[in-house]
Coordinates of C-alpha atoms in Angstrom, one line a residue:
X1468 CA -21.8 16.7 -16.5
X1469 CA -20.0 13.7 -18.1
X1470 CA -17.7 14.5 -20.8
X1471 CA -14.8 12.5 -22.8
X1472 CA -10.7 13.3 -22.1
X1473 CA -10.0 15.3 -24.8
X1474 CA -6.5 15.0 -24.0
X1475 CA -6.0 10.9 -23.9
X1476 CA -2.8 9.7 -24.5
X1477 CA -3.9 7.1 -26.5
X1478 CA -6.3 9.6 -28.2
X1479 CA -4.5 8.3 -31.1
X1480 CA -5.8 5.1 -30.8
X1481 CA -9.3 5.5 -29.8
X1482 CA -10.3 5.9 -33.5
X1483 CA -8.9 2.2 -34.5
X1484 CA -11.0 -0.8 -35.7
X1485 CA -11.8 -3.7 -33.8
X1486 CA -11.7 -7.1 -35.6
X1487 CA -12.5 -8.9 -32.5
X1488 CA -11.8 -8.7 -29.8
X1489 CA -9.1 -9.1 -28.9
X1490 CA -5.1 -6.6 -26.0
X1491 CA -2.7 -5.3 -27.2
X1492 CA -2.0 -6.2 -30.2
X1493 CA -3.6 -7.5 -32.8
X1494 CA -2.5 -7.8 -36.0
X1495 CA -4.2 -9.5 -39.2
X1496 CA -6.2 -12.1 -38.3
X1497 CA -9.8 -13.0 -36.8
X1498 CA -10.3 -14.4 -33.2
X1499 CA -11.5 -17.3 -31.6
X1500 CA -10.9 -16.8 -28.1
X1501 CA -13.0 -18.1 -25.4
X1502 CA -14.7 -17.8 -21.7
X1503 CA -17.4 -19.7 -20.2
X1504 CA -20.9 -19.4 -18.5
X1505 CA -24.0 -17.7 -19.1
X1506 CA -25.3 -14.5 -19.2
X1507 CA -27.7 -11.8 -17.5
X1508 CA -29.7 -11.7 -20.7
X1509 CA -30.0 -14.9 -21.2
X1510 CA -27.6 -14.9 -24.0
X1511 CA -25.2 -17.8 -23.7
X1512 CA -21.7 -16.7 -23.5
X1513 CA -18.8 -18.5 -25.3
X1514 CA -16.9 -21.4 -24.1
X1515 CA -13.4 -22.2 -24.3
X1516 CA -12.9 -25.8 -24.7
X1517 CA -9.3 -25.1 -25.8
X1518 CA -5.8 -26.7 -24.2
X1519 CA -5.2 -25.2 -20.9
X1520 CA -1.7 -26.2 -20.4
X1521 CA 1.2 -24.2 -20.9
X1522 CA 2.4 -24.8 -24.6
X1523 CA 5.9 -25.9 -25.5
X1524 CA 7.7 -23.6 -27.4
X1525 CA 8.8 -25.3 -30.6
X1526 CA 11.0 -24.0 -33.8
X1527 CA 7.8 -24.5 -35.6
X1528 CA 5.3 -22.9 -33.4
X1529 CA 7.4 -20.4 -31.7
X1530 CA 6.1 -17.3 -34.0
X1531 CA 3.3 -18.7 -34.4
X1532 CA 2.7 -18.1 -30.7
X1533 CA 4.4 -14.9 -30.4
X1534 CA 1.9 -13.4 -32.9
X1535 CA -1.1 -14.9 -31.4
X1536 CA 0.1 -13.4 -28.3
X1537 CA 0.8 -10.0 -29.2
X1538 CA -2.0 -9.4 -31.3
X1539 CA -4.4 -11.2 -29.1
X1540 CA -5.9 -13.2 -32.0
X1541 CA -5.5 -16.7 -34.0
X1542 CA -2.7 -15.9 -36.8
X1543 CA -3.2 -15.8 -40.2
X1544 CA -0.6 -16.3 -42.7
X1545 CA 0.9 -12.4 -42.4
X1546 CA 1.0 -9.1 -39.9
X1547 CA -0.5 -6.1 -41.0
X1548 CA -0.2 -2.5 -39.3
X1549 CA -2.0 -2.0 -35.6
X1550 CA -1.3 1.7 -35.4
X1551 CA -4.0 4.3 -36.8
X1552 CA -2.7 4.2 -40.4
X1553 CA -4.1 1.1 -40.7
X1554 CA -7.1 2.6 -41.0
X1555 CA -5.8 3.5 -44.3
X1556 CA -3.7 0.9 -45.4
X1557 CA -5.1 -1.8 -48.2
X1558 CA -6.2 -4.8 -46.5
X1559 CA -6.1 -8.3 -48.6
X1560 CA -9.5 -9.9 -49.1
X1561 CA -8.1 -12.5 -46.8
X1562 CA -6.6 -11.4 -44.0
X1563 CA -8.7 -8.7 -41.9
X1564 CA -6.8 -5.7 -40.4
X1565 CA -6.7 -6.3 -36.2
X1566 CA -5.2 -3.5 -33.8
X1567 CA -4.6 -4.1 -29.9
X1568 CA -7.5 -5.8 -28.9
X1569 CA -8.3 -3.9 -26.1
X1570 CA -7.7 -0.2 -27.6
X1571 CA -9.8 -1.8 -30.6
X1572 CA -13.1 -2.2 -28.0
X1573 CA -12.2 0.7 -26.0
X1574 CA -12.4 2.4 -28.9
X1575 CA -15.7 1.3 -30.0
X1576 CA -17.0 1.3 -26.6
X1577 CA -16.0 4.6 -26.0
X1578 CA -17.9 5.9 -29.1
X1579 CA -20.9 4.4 -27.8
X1580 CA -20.6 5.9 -24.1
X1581 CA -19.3 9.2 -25.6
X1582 CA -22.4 9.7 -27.2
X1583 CA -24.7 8.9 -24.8
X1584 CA -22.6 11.3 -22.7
X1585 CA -22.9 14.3 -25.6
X1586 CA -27.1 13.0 -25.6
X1587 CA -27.0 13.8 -22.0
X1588 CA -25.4 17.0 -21.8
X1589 CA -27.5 18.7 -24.8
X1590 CA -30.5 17.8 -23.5
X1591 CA -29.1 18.8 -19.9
X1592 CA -32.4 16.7 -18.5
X1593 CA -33.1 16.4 -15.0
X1594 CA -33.1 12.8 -15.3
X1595 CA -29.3 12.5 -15.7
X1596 CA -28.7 15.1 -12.4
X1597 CA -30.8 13.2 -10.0
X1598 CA -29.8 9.9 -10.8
X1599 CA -33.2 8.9 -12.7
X1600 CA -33.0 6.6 -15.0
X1601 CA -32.7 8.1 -18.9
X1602 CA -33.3 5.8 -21.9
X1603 CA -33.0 7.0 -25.5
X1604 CA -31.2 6.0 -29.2
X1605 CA -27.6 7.0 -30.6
X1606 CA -26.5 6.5 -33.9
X1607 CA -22.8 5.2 -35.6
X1608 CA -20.9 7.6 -37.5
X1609 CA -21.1 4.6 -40.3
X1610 CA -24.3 3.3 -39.7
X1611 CA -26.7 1.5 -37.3
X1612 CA -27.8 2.5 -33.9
X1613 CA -27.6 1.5 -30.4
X1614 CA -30.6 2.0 -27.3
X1615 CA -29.3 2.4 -24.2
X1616 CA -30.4 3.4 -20.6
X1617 CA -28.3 5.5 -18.1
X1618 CA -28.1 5.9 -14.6
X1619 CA -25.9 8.8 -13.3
X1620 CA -25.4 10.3 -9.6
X1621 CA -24.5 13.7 -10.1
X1622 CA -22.8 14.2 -6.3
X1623 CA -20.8 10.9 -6.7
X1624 CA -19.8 10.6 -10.6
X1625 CA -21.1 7.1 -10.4
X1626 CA -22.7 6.0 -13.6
X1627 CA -24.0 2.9 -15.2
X1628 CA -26.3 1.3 -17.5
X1629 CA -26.6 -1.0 -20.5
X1630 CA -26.3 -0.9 -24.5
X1631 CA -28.0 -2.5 -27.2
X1632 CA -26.5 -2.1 -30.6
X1633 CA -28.5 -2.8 -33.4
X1634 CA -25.5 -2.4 -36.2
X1635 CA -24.0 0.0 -34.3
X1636 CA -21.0 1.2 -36.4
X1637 CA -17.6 4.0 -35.2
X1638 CA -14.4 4.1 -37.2
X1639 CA -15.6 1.2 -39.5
X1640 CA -16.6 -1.4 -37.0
X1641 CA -19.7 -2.8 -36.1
X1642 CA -21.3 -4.4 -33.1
X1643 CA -24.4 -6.4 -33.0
X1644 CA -25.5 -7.4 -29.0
X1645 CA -25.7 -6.1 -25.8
X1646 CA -23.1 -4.6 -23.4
X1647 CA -23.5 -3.7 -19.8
X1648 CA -21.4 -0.7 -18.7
X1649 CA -20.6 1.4 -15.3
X1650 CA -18.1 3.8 -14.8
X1651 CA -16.9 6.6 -12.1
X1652 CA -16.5 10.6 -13.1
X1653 CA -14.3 13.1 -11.5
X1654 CA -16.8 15.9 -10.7
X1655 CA -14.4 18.0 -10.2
X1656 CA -12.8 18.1 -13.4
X1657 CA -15.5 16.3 -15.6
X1658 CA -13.3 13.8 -16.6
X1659 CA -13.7 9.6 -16.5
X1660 CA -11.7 8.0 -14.0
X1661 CA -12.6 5.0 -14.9
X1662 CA -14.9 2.6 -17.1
X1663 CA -15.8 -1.0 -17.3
X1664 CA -18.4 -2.8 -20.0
X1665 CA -19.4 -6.6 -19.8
X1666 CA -20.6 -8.5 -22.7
X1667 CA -22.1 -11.8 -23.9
X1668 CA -21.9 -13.1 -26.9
X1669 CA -21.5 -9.5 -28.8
X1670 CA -21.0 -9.8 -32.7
X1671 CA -18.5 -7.6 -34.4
X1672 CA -17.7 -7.1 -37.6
X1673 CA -14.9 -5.0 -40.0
X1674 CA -14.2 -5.7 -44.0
X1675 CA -16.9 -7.9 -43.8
X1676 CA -15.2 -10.5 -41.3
X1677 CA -17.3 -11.4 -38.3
X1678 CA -16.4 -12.5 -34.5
X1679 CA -17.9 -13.1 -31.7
X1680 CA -16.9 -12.1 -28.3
X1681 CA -17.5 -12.9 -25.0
X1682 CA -15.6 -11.4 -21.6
X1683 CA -15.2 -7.8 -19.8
X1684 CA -13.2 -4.6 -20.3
X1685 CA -12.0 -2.3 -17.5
X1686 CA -10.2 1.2 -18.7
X1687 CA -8.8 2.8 -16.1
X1688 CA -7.9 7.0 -16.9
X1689 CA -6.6 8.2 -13.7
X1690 CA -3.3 9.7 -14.0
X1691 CA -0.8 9.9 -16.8
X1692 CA -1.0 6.3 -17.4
X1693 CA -3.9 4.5 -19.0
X1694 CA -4.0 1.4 -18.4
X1695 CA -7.1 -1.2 -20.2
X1696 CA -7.4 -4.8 -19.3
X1697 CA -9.8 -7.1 -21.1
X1698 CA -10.8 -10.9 -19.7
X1699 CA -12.3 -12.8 -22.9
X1700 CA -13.2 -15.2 -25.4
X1701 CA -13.3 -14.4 -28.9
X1702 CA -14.6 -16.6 -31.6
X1703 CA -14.0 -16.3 -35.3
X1704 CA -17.9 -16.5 -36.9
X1705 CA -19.6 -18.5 -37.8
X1706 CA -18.0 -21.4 -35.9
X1707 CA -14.8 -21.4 -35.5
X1708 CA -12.2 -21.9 -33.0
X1709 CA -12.4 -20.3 -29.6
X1710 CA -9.2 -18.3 -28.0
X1711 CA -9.3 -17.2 -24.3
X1712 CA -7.2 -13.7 -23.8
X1713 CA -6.8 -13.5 -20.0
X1714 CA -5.7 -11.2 -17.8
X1715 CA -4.7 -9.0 -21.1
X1716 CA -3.9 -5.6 -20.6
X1717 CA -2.2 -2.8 -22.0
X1718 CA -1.3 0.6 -20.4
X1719 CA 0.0 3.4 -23.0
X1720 CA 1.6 6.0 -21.5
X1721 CA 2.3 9.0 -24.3
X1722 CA 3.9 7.1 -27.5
X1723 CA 4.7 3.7 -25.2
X1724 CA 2.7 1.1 -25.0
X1725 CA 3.2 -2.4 -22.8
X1726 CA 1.5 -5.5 -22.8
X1727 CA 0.8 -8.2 -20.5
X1728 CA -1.6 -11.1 -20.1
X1729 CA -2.0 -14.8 -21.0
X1730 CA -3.0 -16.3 -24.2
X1731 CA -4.8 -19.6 -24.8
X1732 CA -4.4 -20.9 -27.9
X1733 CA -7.3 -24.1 -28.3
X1734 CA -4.4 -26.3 -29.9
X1735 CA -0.9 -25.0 -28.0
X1736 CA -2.3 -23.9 -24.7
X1737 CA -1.3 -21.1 -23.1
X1738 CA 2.0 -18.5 -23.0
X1739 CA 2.1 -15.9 -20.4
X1740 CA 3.8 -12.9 -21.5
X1741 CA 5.3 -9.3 -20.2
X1742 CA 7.2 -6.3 -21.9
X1743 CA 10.5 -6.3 -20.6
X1744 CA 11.1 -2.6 -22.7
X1745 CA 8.2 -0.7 -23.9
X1746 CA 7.1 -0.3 -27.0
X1747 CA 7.1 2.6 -29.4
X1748 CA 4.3 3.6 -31.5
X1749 CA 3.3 6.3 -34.0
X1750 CA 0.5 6.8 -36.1
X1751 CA 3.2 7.7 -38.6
X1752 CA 4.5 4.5 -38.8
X1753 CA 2.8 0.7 -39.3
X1754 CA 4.8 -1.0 -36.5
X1755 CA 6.6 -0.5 -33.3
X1756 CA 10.1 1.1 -34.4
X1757 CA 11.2 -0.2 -30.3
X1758 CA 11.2 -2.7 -27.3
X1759 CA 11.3 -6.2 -26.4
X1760 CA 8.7 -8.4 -25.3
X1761 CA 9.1 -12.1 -23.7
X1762 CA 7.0 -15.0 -23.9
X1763 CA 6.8 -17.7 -21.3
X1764 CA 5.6 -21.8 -22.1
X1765 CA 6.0 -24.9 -20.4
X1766 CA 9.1 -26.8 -18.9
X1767 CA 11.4 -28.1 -21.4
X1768 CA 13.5 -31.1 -21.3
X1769 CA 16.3 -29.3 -19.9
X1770 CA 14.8 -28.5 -16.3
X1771 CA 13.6 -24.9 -17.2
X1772 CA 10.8 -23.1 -18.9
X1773 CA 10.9 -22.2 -22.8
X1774 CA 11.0 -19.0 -23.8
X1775 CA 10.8 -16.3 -26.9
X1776 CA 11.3 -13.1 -27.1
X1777 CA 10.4 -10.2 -29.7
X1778 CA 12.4 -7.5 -30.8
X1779 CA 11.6 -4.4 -32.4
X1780 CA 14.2 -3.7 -34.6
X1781 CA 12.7 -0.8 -36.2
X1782 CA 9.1 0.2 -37.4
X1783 CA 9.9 -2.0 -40.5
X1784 CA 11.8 -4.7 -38.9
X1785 CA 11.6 -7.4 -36.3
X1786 CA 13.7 -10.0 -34.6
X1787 CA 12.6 -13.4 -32.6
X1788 CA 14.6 -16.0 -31.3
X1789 CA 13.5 -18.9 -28.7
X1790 CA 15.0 -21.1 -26.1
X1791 CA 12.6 -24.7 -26.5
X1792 CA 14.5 -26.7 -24.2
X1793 CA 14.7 -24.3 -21.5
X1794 CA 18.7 -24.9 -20.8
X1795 CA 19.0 -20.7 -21.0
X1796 CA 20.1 -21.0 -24.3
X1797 CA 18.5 -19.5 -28.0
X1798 CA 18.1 -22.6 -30.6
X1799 CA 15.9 -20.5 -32.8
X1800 CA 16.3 -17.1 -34.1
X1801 CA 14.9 -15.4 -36.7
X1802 CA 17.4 -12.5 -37.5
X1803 CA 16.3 -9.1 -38.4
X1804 CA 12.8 -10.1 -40.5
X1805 CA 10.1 -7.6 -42.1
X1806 CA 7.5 -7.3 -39.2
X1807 CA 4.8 -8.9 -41.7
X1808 CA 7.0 -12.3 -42.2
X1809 CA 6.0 -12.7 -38.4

């Protein structure tokens, strides 16, 4: 029998909106991410055409950067929360609400599988205990629907199969496409160990903003760590610029969260980035209230590589400063700043 964690330690964030895609942060803004190739289904998958350099970090990109980076997502012209409240929190008619990218499709992935899971177990057919193949039809706590077809072997915990969501809509978010899925369960304790889905070209939509996405996610549940990495392209709809997220992943262990990856922005290029303290979170507040983040560009003219780094000041406060000619030294800081001036 297959059956969700109850006890997650992000099972705060598994009810947040995606405004994909895109790891681990996202803030208020769409995507346009990208990846390349083709796919199973025939669907062709995004592209990214972008700069794939390493981008100089300037005094007049720097935060730009920084929030593409940590949010996963082309920036807009303000942050808004990425915890659970915003779920609540009044969103402008221009500037779409974004969480962590890749809680936001864990999440939405995870109401899908959940479900075909729960179809599984009430039925308790045959078909899902001797590894037959079961197809049926789920349906979003908001709306739409999604077919799917499941293949599970009971004396392994090896499962897989594939979605297509018709509209499909969990916690406010909808997704239009198809996603591939496969995944291991401890049969011991009933719980996932781990989960992967692949996707071409998979619309979603929140607040009536659109993106489309392109890539994989890989959640991996075993022990007190999880830890969720996402490889993909993101597009704001209907043709807009691409963004690659690569290598993005985010592990949450309790109420800390770090984040890790590379982001291609088309026009920049790319800034690698790591949490050098972790962050705190709370679905009581909007914005991490702790840690420091650093973000890593090309080779200035002083013989070493530009750098930034954020600083969470408090869950209401924020602090970046930047080194762009890589001599070691800050040129740009920001001093303490209300996290939605970044």
């Amino acid at each position: 029998m297959l059956k969700a964690k109850a006890d997650l330690p992000f099972s705060g964030f598994v009810r947040f909106r995606i405004t994909i895609g895109l790891c681990i942060l996202l803030w208020s803004s769409i995507f346009a991410c990208g990846g390349g190739g083709g796919s199973s289904d025939g669907t062709a998958a995004l592209a990214y055409t972008g700069a794939t350099t390493p981008a100089f970090l300037t005094v007049e990109n720097s935060e730009t950067l920084i929030g593409e980076s940590f949010r996963g997502a082309l920036t807009s012209d303000s942050m808004v929360p990425f915890t659970a409240m915003a779920l609540t929190t009044a969103v402008d008619e221009t500037t779409p609400v974004s969480n962590p990218i890749a809680l936001d499709l864990q999440a939405a992935f995870v109401a899908s599988l959940h479900q075909v899971v729960g179809t599984s177990q009430e039925g308790g057919t045959a078909a899902i205990a001797t590894a037959a193949m079961q197809t049926s039809t789920v349906n979003g706590d908001c709306g739409g629907s999604a077919s799917y077809s499941v293949n599970y072997n009971e004396a392994s915990g090896i499962f897989s199969g594939s979605f297509s969501y018709y509209g499909f809509c969990s916690g406010g978010v909808n997704l239009s496409g198809s996603a591939s899925f496969s995944g291991r369960m401890d049969i011991s304790t009933g719980f996932f160990d781990y989960f992967s889905f692949t996707f071409s070209s998979l619309t979603t939509s929140v607040d009536g903003f659109s993106n489309t996405i392109s890539g994989t996610l890989e959640c991996d549940l075993q022990g007190s760590d999880i830890t969720t990495t996402v490889d993909m392209v993101v597009q704001q709809s209907p043709g807009g610029q691409i963004c690659w997220l690569n290598n993005y992943t985010v592990q949450v262990t309790g109420s800390q969260m770090e984040l890790s990856g590379r982001f291609y922005d088309p026009v920049h290029g790319y800034v690698d980035f790591v949490t050098l303290t972790p962050l705190t979170i709370s679905e009581s507040s909007q914005f991490p209230s702790s840690g420091l983040m650093e973000f890593t560009g090309a080779v200035g003219t002083e013989g070493q590589q530009t750098k930034a780094q954020l600083l969470a000041i408090s869950s209401t406060t924020c602090r970046v400063t930047a080194d762009i000619d890589g001599d070691g030294i800050n040129d740009y800081d920001t001093g303490e700043i209300l996290w939605t001036e970044l």
